[in-house]
Short mmCIF file of C-alpha atoms in Angstrom, two decimals:
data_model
loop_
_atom_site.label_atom_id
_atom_site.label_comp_id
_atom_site.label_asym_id
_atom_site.label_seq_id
_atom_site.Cartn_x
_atom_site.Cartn_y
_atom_site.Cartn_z
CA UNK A 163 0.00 0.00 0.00
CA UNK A 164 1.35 3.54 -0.60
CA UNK A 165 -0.29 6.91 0.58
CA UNK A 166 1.06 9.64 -2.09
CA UNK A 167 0.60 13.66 -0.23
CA UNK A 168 0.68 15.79 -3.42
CA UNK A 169 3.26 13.96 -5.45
CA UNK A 170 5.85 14.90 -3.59
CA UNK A 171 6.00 12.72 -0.86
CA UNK A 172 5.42 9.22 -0.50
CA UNK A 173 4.96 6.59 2.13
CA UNK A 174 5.04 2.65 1.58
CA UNK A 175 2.96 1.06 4.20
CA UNK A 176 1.38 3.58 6.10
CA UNK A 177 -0.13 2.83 9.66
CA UNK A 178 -3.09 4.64 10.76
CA UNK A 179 -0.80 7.41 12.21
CA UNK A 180 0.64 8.69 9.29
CA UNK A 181 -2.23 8.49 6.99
CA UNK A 182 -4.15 10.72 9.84
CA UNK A 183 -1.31 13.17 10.13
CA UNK A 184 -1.63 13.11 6.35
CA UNK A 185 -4.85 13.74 6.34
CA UNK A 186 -4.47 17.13 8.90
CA UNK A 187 -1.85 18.63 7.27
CA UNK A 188 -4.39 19.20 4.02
CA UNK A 189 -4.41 22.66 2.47
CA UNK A 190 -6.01 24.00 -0.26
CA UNK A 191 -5.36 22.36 -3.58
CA UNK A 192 -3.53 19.52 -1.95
CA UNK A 193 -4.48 15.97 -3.13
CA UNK A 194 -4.08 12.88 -0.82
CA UNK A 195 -3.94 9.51 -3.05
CA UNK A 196 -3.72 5.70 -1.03
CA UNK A 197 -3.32 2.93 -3.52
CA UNK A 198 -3.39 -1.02 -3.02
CA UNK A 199 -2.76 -2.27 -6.21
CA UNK A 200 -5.66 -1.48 -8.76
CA UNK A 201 -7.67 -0.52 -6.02
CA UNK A 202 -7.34 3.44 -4.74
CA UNK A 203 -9.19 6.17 -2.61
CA UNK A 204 -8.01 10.05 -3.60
CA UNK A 205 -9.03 13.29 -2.54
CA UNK A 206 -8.29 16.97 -3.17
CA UNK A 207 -9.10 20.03 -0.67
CA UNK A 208 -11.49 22.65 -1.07
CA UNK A 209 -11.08 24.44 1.92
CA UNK A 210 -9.87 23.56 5.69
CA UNK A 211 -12.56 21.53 6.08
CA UNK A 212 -14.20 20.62 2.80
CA UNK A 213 -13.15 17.99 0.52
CA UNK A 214 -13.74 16.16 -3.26
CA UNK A 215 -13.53 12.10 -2.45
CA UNK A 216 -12.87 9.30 -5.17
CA UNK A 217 -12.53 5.56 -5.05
CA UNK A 218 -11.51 3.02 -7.95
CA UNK A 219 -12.77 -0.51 -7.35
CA UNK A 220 -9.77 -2.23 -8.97
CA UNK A 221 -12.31 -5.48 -10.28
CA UNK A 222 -14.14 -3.27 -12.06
CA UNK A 223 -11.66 -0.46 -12.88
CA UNK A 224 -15.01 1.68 -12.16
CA UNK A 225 -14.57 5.30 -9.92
CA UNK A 226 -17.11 6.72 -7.64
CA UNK A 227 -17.25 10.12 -6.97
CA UNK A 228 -18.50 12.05 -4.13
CA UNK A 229 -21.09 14.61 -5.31
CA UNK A 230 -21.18 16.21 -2.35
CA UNK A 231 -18.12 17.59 -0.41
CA UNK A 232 -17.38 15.30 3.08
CA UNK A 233 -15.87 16.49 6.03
CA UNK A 234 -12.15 15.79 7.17
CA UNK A 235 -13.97 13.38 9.97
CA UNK A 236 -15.70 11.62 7.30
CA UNK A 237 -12.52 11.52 4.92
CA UNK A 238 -10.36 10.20 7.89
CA UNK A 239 -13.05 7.40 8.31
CA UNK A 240 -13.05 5.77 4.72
CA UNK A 241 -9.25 6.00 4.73
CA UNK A 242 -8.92 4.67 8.05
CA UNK A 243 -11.20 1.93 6.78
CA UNK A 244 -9.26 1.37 3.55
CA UNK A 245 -6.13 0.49 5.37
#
């Protein structure tokens, strides 16, 4: 598994710890990409608290999009849950 913060940095295996750090230290325009093989969740902030969510089921190669915007609480949950 890798969790990607903006391209620039990478982690290989993250624990719960880092991928909630990650998840905190989200600004405006940053993007926050876990992958586990073809499977992935992504998302990009809006705002402090405001964010755009995607998941790729890998099977299927199909994405869901949010429509909506979730919260970072909500975000923190499906990545927590991804892990």
């Amino acid at each position: 598994m890798k969790l990607r913060l903006n391209n620039t940095r990478e982690f290989v295996d993250p624990d719960g710890t880092v991928v909630m750090a990650a998840i905190k230290s989200l600004k405006h325009d940053n993007v926050l990409f876990l992958e586990h093989g073809a499977d992935y969740v992504d998302c990009w902030c809006e705002n402090e608290n405001s964010f755009h969510f995607q998941y790729q089921d890998g099977k299927t190669l199909q994405i869901f999009e949010t429509e909506e915007m979730i919260t970072a609480d909500e975000l923190a949950s499906i990545y927590m849950r991804f892990l």
